[in-house]
């Protein structure tokens, strides 16, 4: 299975609880292999299978968790 890595700048993260919420939301997306959420920089890196998930579904998961994607 081929994987792709993408990253987004996320606004509104203020604590480790925010990091956990984003990780949980992305883990629920079919095809997501791993996530790296950096609270200090606001960057979220995601490794996923593009045959099972698209960038719009990843962004929607972050939006659904209550955060803005820049």
CSV table of N, CA, C and O in Angstrom, one decimal:
chain,number,residue,atom,x,y,z
A,1,UNK,N,0.8,-1.2,0.0
A,1,UNK,CA,0.0,0.0,0.0
A,1,UNK,C,0.9,1.2,0.0
A,1,UNK,O,1.8,1.4,0.8
A,2,UNK,N,0.7,2.1,-0.9
A,2,UNK,CA,1.4,3.4,-1.0
A,2,UNK,C,0.9,4.4,-0.1
A,2,UNK,O,-0.4,4.5,0.1
A,3,UNK,N,1.7,5.1,0.6
A,3,UNK,CA,1.3,6.2,1.5
A,3,UNK,C,1.8,7.5,1.0
A,3,UNK,O,2.8,7.6,0.3
A,4,UNK,N,1.1,8.5,1.4
A,4,UNK,CA,1.5,9.9,1.1
A,4,UNK,C,1.5,10.7,2.4
A,4,UNK,O,0.8,10.4,3.3
A,5,UNK,N,2.4,11.7,2.5
A,5,UNK,CA,2.5,12.6,3.6
A,5,UNK,C,2.0,14.0,3.2
A,5,UNK,O,2.4,14.5,2.2
A,6,UNK,N,1.2,14.6,4.1
A,6,UNK,CA,0.8,15.9,3.9
A,6,UNK,C,0.8,16.7,5.2
A,6,UNK,O,0.9,16.0,6.2
A,7,UNK,N,0.8,18.0,5.1
A,7,UNK,CA,0.8,18.7,6.4
A,7,UNK,C,-0.2,19.9,6.2
A,7,UNK,O,-0.4,20.4,5.1
A,8,UNK,N,-0.7,20.3,7.4
A,8,UNK,CA,-1.6,21.5,7.4
A,8,UNK,C,-1.2,22.3,8.6
A,8,UNK,O,-0.7,21.8,9.6
A,9,UNK,N,-1.4,23.6,8.5
A,9,UNK,CA,-1.3,24.5,9.6
A,9,UNK,C,-2.7,24.6,10.2
A,9,UNK,O,-3.7,24.8,9.5
A,10,UNK,N,-2.7,24.4,11.5
A,10,UNK,CA,-4.0,24.4,12.3
A,10,UNK,C,-4.0,25.5,13.3
A,10,UNK,O,-3.1,25.7,14.0
A,11,UNK,N,-5.1,26.2,13.3
A,11,UNK,CA,-5.3,27.4,14.2
A,11,UNK,C,-6.2,27.0,15.3
A,11,UNK,O,-7.2,26.2,15.1
A,12,UNK,N,-5.9,27.5,16.5
A,12,UNK,CA,-6.8,27.3,17.6
A,12,UNK,C,-6.3,26.2,18.6
A,12,UNK,O,-7.0,26.0,19.7
A,13,UNK,N,-5.2,25.6,18.4
A,13,UNK,CA,-4.6,24.6,19.4
A,13,UNK,C,-4.0,25.4,20.5
A,13,UNK,O,-3.1,26.3,20.3
A,14,UNK,N,-4.4,25.1,21.7
A,14,UNK,CA,-3.8,25.8,22.9
A,14,UNK,C,-3.3,24.9,24.0
A,14,UNK,O,-2.6,25.3,24.9
A,15,UNK,N,-3.5,23.6,23.9
A,15,UNK,CA,-3.1,22.7,24.9
A,15,UNK,C,-2.9,21.2,24.4
A,15,UNK,O,-3.2,20.9,23.2
A,16,UNK,N,-2.4,20.4,25.3
A,16,UNK,CA,-2.2,19.0,24.9
A,16,UNK,C,-3.6,18.3,24.6
A,16,UNK,O,-3.7,17.4,23.9
A,17,UNK,N,-4.6,18.8,25.2
A,17,UNK,CA,-6.0,18.3,25.0
A,17,UNK,C,-6.4,18.6,23.5
A,17,UNK,O,-7.0,17.7,22.9
A,18,UNK,N,-6.0,19.7,23.0
A,18,UNK,CA,-6.2,20.0,21.6
A,18,UNK,C,-5.5,19.0,20.7
A,18,UNK,O,-6.1,18.5,19.7
A,19,UNK,N,-4.2,18.8,21.0
A,19,UNK,CA,-3.4,17.8,20.3
A,19,UNK,C,-4.1,16.4,20.2
A,19,UNK,O,-4.3,15.8,19.2
A,20,UNK,N,-4.6,16.0,21.4
A,20,UNK,CA,-5.3,14.7,21.5
A,20,UNK,C,-6.5,14.7,20.7
A,20,UNK,O,-6.8,13.7,20.1
A,21,UNK,N,-7.3,15.8,20.7
A,21,UNK,CA,-8.6,15.8,20.0
A,21,UNK,C,-8.3,15.7,18.5
A,21,UNK,O,-9.0,15.0,17.8
A,22,UNK,N,-7.3,16.4,18.0
A,22,UNK,CA,-6.9,16.3,16.6
A,22,UNK,C,-6.4,14.9,16.2
A,22,UNK,O,-6.8,14.3,15.2
A,23,UNK,N,-5.6,14.3,17.0
A,23,UNK,CA,-5.1,12.9,16.8
A,23,UNK,C,-6.3,11.9,16.7
A,23,UNK,O,-6.3,11.1,15.9
A,24,UNK,N,-7.2,12.1,17.7
A,24,UNK,CA,-8.4,11.2,17.7
A,24,UNK,C,-9.2,11.3,16.4
A,24,UNK,O,-9.7,10.4,15.8
A,25,UNK,N,-9.5,12.6,16.0
A,25,UNK,CA,-10.3,12.9,14.9
A,25,UNK,C,-9.6,12.3,13.6
A,25,UNK,O,-10.3,11.7,12.8
A,26,UNK,N,-8.3,12.4,13.5
A,26,UNK,CA,-7.7,11.9,12.3
A,26,UNK,C,-7.5,10.4,12.3
A,26,UNK,O,-7.6,9.7,11.3
A,27,UNK,N,-7.4,9.8,13.5
A,27,UNK,CA,-7.3,8.4,13.6
A,27,UNK,C,-8.6,7.7,13.1
A,27,UNK,O,-8.6,6.5,12.7
A,28,UNK,N,-9.7,8.4,13.2
A,28,UNK,CA,-11.0,7.9,12.8
A,28,UNK,C,-11.2,7.9,11.3
A,28,UNK,O,-12.1,7.3,10.8
A,29,UNK,N,-10.3,8.6,10.6
A,29,UNK,CA,-10.4,8.6,9.1
A,29,UNK,C,-9.8,7.4,8.5
A,29,UNK,O,-8.6,7.1,8.8
A,30,UNK,N,-10.5,6.6,7.7
A,30,UNK,CA,-10.0,5.4,7.1
A,30,UNK,C,-8.8,5.7,6.2
A,30,UNK,O,-8.9,6.7,5.4
A,31,UNK,N,-7.7,5.0,6.4
A,31,UNK,CA,-6.5,5.2,5.6
A,31,UNK,C,-5.4,6.0,6.3
A,31,UNK,O,-4.3,6.0,5.8
A,32,UNK,N,-5.7,6.7,7.4
A,32,UNK,CA,-4.7,7.4,8.1
A,32,UNK,C,-3.8,6.4,8.8
A,32,UNK,O,-4.2,5.6,9.6
A,33,UNK,N,-2.5,6.5,8.5
A,33,UNK,CA,-1.5,5.7,9.1
A,33,UNK,C,-0.9,6.3,10.4
A,33,UNK,O,-0.7,5.6,11.4
A,34,UNK,N,-0.5,7.6,10.4
A,34,UNK,CA,0.1,8.2,11.5
A,34,UNK,C,-0.1,9.7,11.5
A,34,UNK,O,-0.4,10.3,10.4
A,35,UNK,N,-0.1,10.3,12.6
A,35,UNK,CA,-0.2,11.8,12.7
A,35,UNK,C,0.9,12.3,13.7
A,35,UNK,O,1.3,11.6,14.6
A,36,UNK,N,1.4,13.5,13.3
A,36,UNK,CA,2.3,14.2,14.2
A,36,UNK,C,1.8,15.6,14.4
A,36,UNK,O,1.8,16.4,13.4
A,37,UNK,N,1.4,15.9,15.6
A,37,UNK,CA,0.8,17.2,15.8
A,37,UNK,C,1.8,18.0,16.7
A,37,UNK,O,2.2,17.6,17.8
A,38,UNK,N,2.2,19.2,16.1
A,38,UNK,CA,3.2,20.0,16.8
A,38,UNK,C,2.4,21.3,17.4
A,38,UNK,O,2.0,22.1,16.6
A,39,UNK,N,2.2,21.3,18.7
A,39,UNK,CA,1.5,22.3,19.3
A,39,UNK,C,2.2,23.7,19.2
A,39,UNK,O,1.5,24.7,18.9
A,40,UNK,N,3.5,23.7,19.3
A,40,UNK,CA,4.3,24.9,19.3
A,40,UNK,C,4.2,25.6,17.9
A,40,UNK,O,4.0,26.9,17.8
A,41,UNK,N,4.2,24.9,16.8
A,41,UNK,CA,4.2,25.5,15.5
A,41,UNK,C,2.8,25.5,14.9
A,41,UNK,O,2.6,26.2,13.9
A,42,UNK,N,1.9,24.7,15.4
A,42,UNK,CA,0.6,24.6,14.8
A,42,UNK,C,0.5,23.7,13.6
A,42,UNK,O,-0.5,23.7,12.9
A,43,UNK,N,1.5,22.9,13.4
A,43,UNK,CA,1.6,22.1,12.2
A,43,UNK,C,1.1,20.6,12.5
A,43,UNK,O,1.5,20.1,13.5
A,44,UNK,N,0.3,20.1,11.6
A,44,UNK,CA,-0.1,18.7,11.7
A,44,UNK,C,0.4,18.0,10.5
A,44,UNK,O,0.1,18.4,9.3
A,45,UNK,N,1.2,16.9,10.7
A,45,UNK,CA,1.7,16.1,9.6
A,45,UNK,C,0.9,14.8,9.6
A,45,UNK,O,0.8,14.2,10.7
A,46,UNK,N,0.5,14.3,8.5
A,46,UNK,CA,-0.3,13.1,8.4
A,46,UNK,C,0.2,12.2,7.3
A,46,UNK,O,0.5,12.6,6.2
A,47,UNK,N,0.4,10.9,7.6
A,47,UNK,CA,0.8,9.9,6.7
A,47,UNK,C,-0.5,9.1,6.4
A,47,UNK,O,-1.1,8.6,7.4
A,48,UNK,N,-0.9,9.0,5.2
A,48,UNK,CA,-2.2,8.3,4.9
A,48,UNK,C,-2.1,7.6,3.5
A,48,UNK,O,-1.2,7.8,2.7
A,49,UNK,N,-3.1,6.7,3.3
A,49,UNK,CA,-3.2,6.0,2.0
A,49,UNK,C,-4.2,6.8,1.1
A,49,UNK,O,-5.4,6.9,1.4
A,50,UNK,N,-3.6,7.4,0.1
A,50,UNK,CA,-4.5,8.3,-0.8
A,50,UNK,C,-5.6,7.5,-1.5
A,50,UNK,O,-6.5,8.1,-2.0
A,51,UNK,N,-5.5,6.2,-1.6
A,51,UNK,CA,-6.6,5.4,-2.2
A,51,UNK,C,-7.8,5.3,-1.2
A,51,UNK,O,-8.9,5.0,-1.7
A,52,UNK,N,-7.6,5.6,0.1
A,52,UNK,CA,-8.6,5.4,1.0
A,52,UNK,C,-9.1,6.8,1.7
A,52,UNK,O,-10.2,6.8,2.3
A,53,UNK,N,-8.2,7.8,1.6
A,53,UNK,CA,-8.6,9.1,2.2
A,53,UNK,C,-8.0,10.2,1.3
A,53,UNK,O,-6.9,10.0,0.7
A,54,UNK,N,-8.7,11.3,1.3
A,54,UNK,CA,-8.2,12.5,0.5
A,54,UNK,C,-7.9,13.6,1.5
A,54,UNK,O,-8.3,13.6,2.6
A,55,UNK,N,-7.3,14.6,0.9
A,55,UNK,CA,-7.0,15.8,1.8
A,55,UNK,C,-8.2,16.4,2.3
A,55,UNK,O,-8.2,16.9,3.4
A,56,UNK,N,-9.3,16.4,1.5
A,56,UNK,CA,-10.5,17.1,2.0
A,56,UNK,C,-11.1,16.3,3.2
A,56,UNK,O,-11.6,16.9,4.2
A,57,UNK,N,-11.0,15.0,3.3
A,57,UNK,CA,-11.5,14.2,4.4
A,57,UNK,C,-10.6,14.5,5.6
A,57,UNK,O,-11.1,14.5,6.8
A,58,UNK,N,-9.3,14.7,5.4
A,58,UNK,CA,-8.4,15.0,6.5
A,58,UNK,C,-8.7,16.4,7.1
A,58,UNK,O,-8.8,16.5,8.3
A,59,UNK,N,-8.9,17.3,6.2
A,59,UNK,CA,-9.3,18.7,6.7
A,59,UNK,C,-10.6,18.7,7.4
A,59,UNK,O,-10.8,19.4,8.4
A,60,UNK,N,-11.6,18.0,6.8
A,60,UNK,CA,-12.9,17.9,7.5
A,60,UNK,C,-12.8,17.3,8.9
A,60,UNK,O,-13.6,17.7,9.8
A,61,UNK,N,-12.0,16.3,9.1
A,61,UNK,CA,-11.8,15.7,10.4
A,61,UNK,C,-11.3,16.8,11.4
A,61,UNK,O,-11.7,16.9,12.5
A,62,UNK,N,-10.3,17.6,11.0
A,62,UNK,CA,-9.7,18.6,11.8
A,62,UNK,C,-10.8,19.7,12.1
A,62,UNK,O,-11.0,20.1,13.2
A,63,UNK,N,-11.5,20.1,11.1
A,63,UNK,CA,-12.6,21.1,11.2
A,63,UNK,C,-13.7,20.5,12.2
A,63,UNK,O,-14.2,21.3,13.0
A,64,UNK,N,-14.0,19.2,12.0
A,64,UNK,CA,-15.0,18.6,12.9
A,64,UNK,C,-14.6,18.6,14.3
A,64,UNK,O,-15.4,18.5,15.2
A,65,UNK,N,-13.3,18.6,14.6
A,65,UNK,CA,-12.8,18.6,16.0
A,65,UNK,C,-12.8,20.0,16.6
A,65,UNK,O,-12.4,20.1,17.7
A,66,UNK,N,-13.1,21.0,15.7
A,66,UNK,CA,-13.3,22.3,16.3
A,66,UNK,C,-12.1,23.2,16.0
A,66,UNK,O,-12.0,24.3,16.6
A,67,UNK,N,-11.3,22.9,15.0
A,67,UNK,CA,-10.1,23.7,14.7
A,67,UNK,C,-10.2,24.2,13.3
A,67,UNK,O,-10.8,23.6,12.4
A,68,UNK,N,-9.5,25.3,13.0
A,68,UNK,CA,-9.4,25.9,11.7
A,68,UNK,C,-8.2,25.4,11.0
A,68,UNK,O,-7.1,25.3,11.6
A,69,UNK,N,-8.3,25.1,9.7
A,69,UNK,CA,-7.2,24.6,8.9
A,69,UNK,C,-6.8,25.8,8.0
A,69,UNK,O,-7.5,26.3,7.3
A,70,UNK,N,-5.5,26.2,8.2
A,70,UNK,CA,-5.0,27.3,7.4
A,70,UNK,C,-4.4,26.9,6.1
A,70,UNK,O,-4.3,25.8,5.7
